[in-house]
Each structure stands twice: as C-alpha cells, then as structure tokens.
C-alpha cells in the first residue's frame, strides 16, 4: 500500500466515528469494521485503527458515565468535549503522515 493510500485510510479510520451522527452505534462499529478489513495491509493503518478503536471504546464508556452525570448537568459538556474535539483534532494527523496517540483521553485496551 502506498503512502497516500495509507494516509487516506488513516483519515477515514478517525473520521468514520462521525457516522454515529447518522446511524446509532456506528461511532463504535464503523472504525472497528474498517480497521478489521485493512489492518493486515499496512502497519500504519493498523496503528491508526488500534488508536481509533481504543478511543471509541473509551468514548463509549465515557458516554455512559456522562449520561448518568447529565442529571448533574455536567454530562453535556463532557460528551461534547471528549467526542467532538477528540475525534476531530486527532483525525488531522494521518493527513500529515504522523502517528496518532489518544493517550490523554482514553483507556488502554489491548487489541
């Protein structure tokens, strides 16, 4: 796989999380399915896929906790900051052919 294609798939892995705005739970399953299909073709795509899926699993856990905290009115802020800001800001890295790390905002799951 050439570098341009790797960057494109890396970008799609991170941006596929926004499909959850259209299809419920696609936020978790779209990056997972794309990663499972393309992970053996490139180490770069595999690394970005692991990072994206780890973040989405963490975000799912944070969303559950935030939904409980909505009754305290702080959950709305947490869902927005972690979900939108995290996915968008780190989706810009593959276009510059940089590795990605969600170290500050995710739990570490070994995939």
GROMACS .gro file of C-alpha atoms in nm:
model
  111
    1UNK     CA    1   0.000   0.000   0.000
    2UNK     CA    2   0.149   0.337  -0.094
    3UNK     CA    3   0.185   0.629   0.149
    4UNK     CA    4  -0.102   0.830   0.003
    5UNK     CA    5  -0.344   0.539   0.039
    6UNK     CA    6  -0.223   0.476   0.395
    7UNK     CA    7  -0.291   0.838   0.488
    8UNK     CA    8  -0.636   0.818   0.331
    9UNK     CA    9  -0.729   0.506   0.526
   10UNK     CA   10  -0.584   0.656   0.844
   11UNK     CA   11  -0.801   0.962   0.792
   12UNK     CA   12  -1.112   0.752   0.725
   13UNK     CA   13  -1.050   0.543   1.037
   14UNK     CA   14  -1.073   0.853   1.254
   15UNK     CA   15  -1.345   1.037   1.063
   16UNK     CA   16  -1.567   0.727   1.040
   17UNK     CA   17  -1.654   0.792   1.404
   18UNK     CA   18  -1.871   1.083   1.288
   19UNK     CA   19  -2.102   0.834   1.115
   20UNK     CA   20  -2.259   0.791   1.458
   21UNK     CA   21  -2.447   1.116   1.399
   22UNK     CA   22  -2.642   0.938   1.125
   23UNK     CA   23  -2.652   0.573   1.237
   24UNK     CA   24  -2.672   0.486   1.608
   25UNK     CA   25  -2.365   0.299   1.741
   26UNK     CA   26  -2.180   0.349   1.411
   27UNK     CA   27  -1.938   0.561   1.612
   28UNK     CA   28  -1.803   0.239   1.758
   29UNK     CA   29  -1.859  -0.007   1.475
   30UNK     CA   30  -1.751   0.194   1.167
   31UNK     CA   31  -1.386   0.234   1.276
   32UNK     CA   32  -1.383  -0.124   1.404
   33UNK     CA   33  -1.504  -0.273   1.075
   34UNK     CA   34  -1.272  -0.058   0.865
   35UNK     CA   35  -0.975  -0.149   1.087
   36UNK     CA   36  -1.057  -0.522   1.079
   37UNK     CA   37  -1.067  -0.515   0.698
   38UNK     CA   38  -0.746  -0.314   0.639
   39UNK     CA   39  -0.522  -0.394   0.938
   40UNK     CA   40  -0.318  -0.663   0.762
   41UNK     CA   41  -0.235  -0.445   0.461
   42UNK     CA   42  -0.030  -0.179   0.642
   43UNK     CA   43   0.132  -0.129   0.981
   44UNK     CA   44   0.045   0.241   0.959
   45UNK     CA   45  -0.324   0.168   0.905
   46UNK     CA   46  -0.311  -0.094   1.181
   47UNK     CA   47  -0.165   0.156   1.431
   48UNK     CA   48  -0.423   0.422   1.345
   49UNK     CA   49  -0.701   0.164   1.357
   50UNK     CA   50  -0.599   0.048   1.704
   51UNK     CA   51  -0.584   0.408   1.826
   52UNK     CA   52  -0.924   0.493   1.676
   53UNK     CA   53  -1.097   0.181   1.809
   54UNK     CA   54  -0.939   0.226   2.154
   55UNK     CA   55  -1.065   0.583   2.163
   56UNK     CA   56  -1.415   0.485   2.054
   57UNK     CA   57  -1.438   0.214   2.322
   58UNK     CA   58  -1.320   0.468   2.579
   59UNK     CA   59  -1.563   0.726   2.446
   60UNK     CA   60  -1.847   0.474   2.474
   61UNK     CA   61  -1.760   0.421   2.841
   62UNK     CA   62  -1.732   0.799   2.895
   63UNK     CA   63  -2.069   0.850   2.726
   64UNK     CA   64  -2.235   0.605   2.964
   65UNK     CA   65  -2.083   0.783   3.264
   66UNK     CA   66  -2.173   1.123   3.117
   67UNK     CA   67  -2.531   1.015   3.059
   68UNK     CA   68  -2.557   0.943   3.429
   69UNK     CA   69  -2.395   1.280   3.505
   70UNK     CA   70  -2.645   1.462   3.285
   71UNK     CA   71  -2.866   1.473   3.590
   72UNK     CA   72  -2.597   1.691   3.744
   73UNK     CA   73  -2.578   1.894   3.418
   74UNK     CA   74  -2.206   1.835   3.369
   75UNK     CA   75  -2.254   1.535   3.137
   76UNK     CA   76  -2.347   1.751   2.836
   77UNK     CA   77  -2.012   1.926   2.849
   78UNK     CA   78  -1.815   1.604   2.889
   79UNK     CA   79  -1.982   1.432   2.594
   80UNK     CA   80  -1.915   1.728   2.366
   81UNK     CA   81  -1.554   1.787   2.465
   82UNK     CA   82  -1.440   1.426   2.455
   83UNK     CA   83  -1.633   1.317   2.149
   84UNK     CA   84  -1.621   1.604   1.904
   85UNK     CA   85  -1.293   1.767   1.998
   86UNK     CA   86  -1.104   1.440   2.041
   87UNK     CA   87  -1.212   1.277   1.715
   88UNK     CA   88  -1.173   1.587   1.501
   89UNK     CA   89  -0.840   1.713   1.630
   90UNK     CA   90  -0.671   1.375   1.604
   91UNK     CA   91  -0.820   1.298   1.263
   92UNK     CA   92  -0.590   1.563   1.116
   93UNK     CA   93  -0.272   1.367   1.194
   94UNK     CA   94  -0.297   1.095   0.927
   95UNK     CA   95  -0.313   1.357   0.651
   96UNK     CA   96   0.034   1.471   0.760
   97UNK     CA   97   0.155   1.108   0.785
   98UNK     CA   98   0.205   1.131   1.160
   99UNK     CA   99   0.127   0.862   1.411
  100UNK     CA  100  -0.159   0.924   1.646
  101UNK     CA  101  -0.193   0.884   2.019
  102UNK     CA  102  -0.505   0.934   2.226
  103UNK     CA  103  -0.302   0.894   2.546
  104UNK     CA  104  -0.463   1.175   2.744
  105UNK     CA  105  -0.827   1.091   2.680
  106UNK     CA  106  -0.865   0.717   2.651
  107UNK     CA  107  -0.833   0.393   2.839
  108UNK     CA  108  -0.577   0.147   2.702
  109UNK     CA  109  -0.737  -0.168   2.558
  110UNK     CA  110  -0.505  -0.426   2.405
  111UNK     CA  111  -0.629  -0.506   2.056
   0.00000   0.00000   0.00000
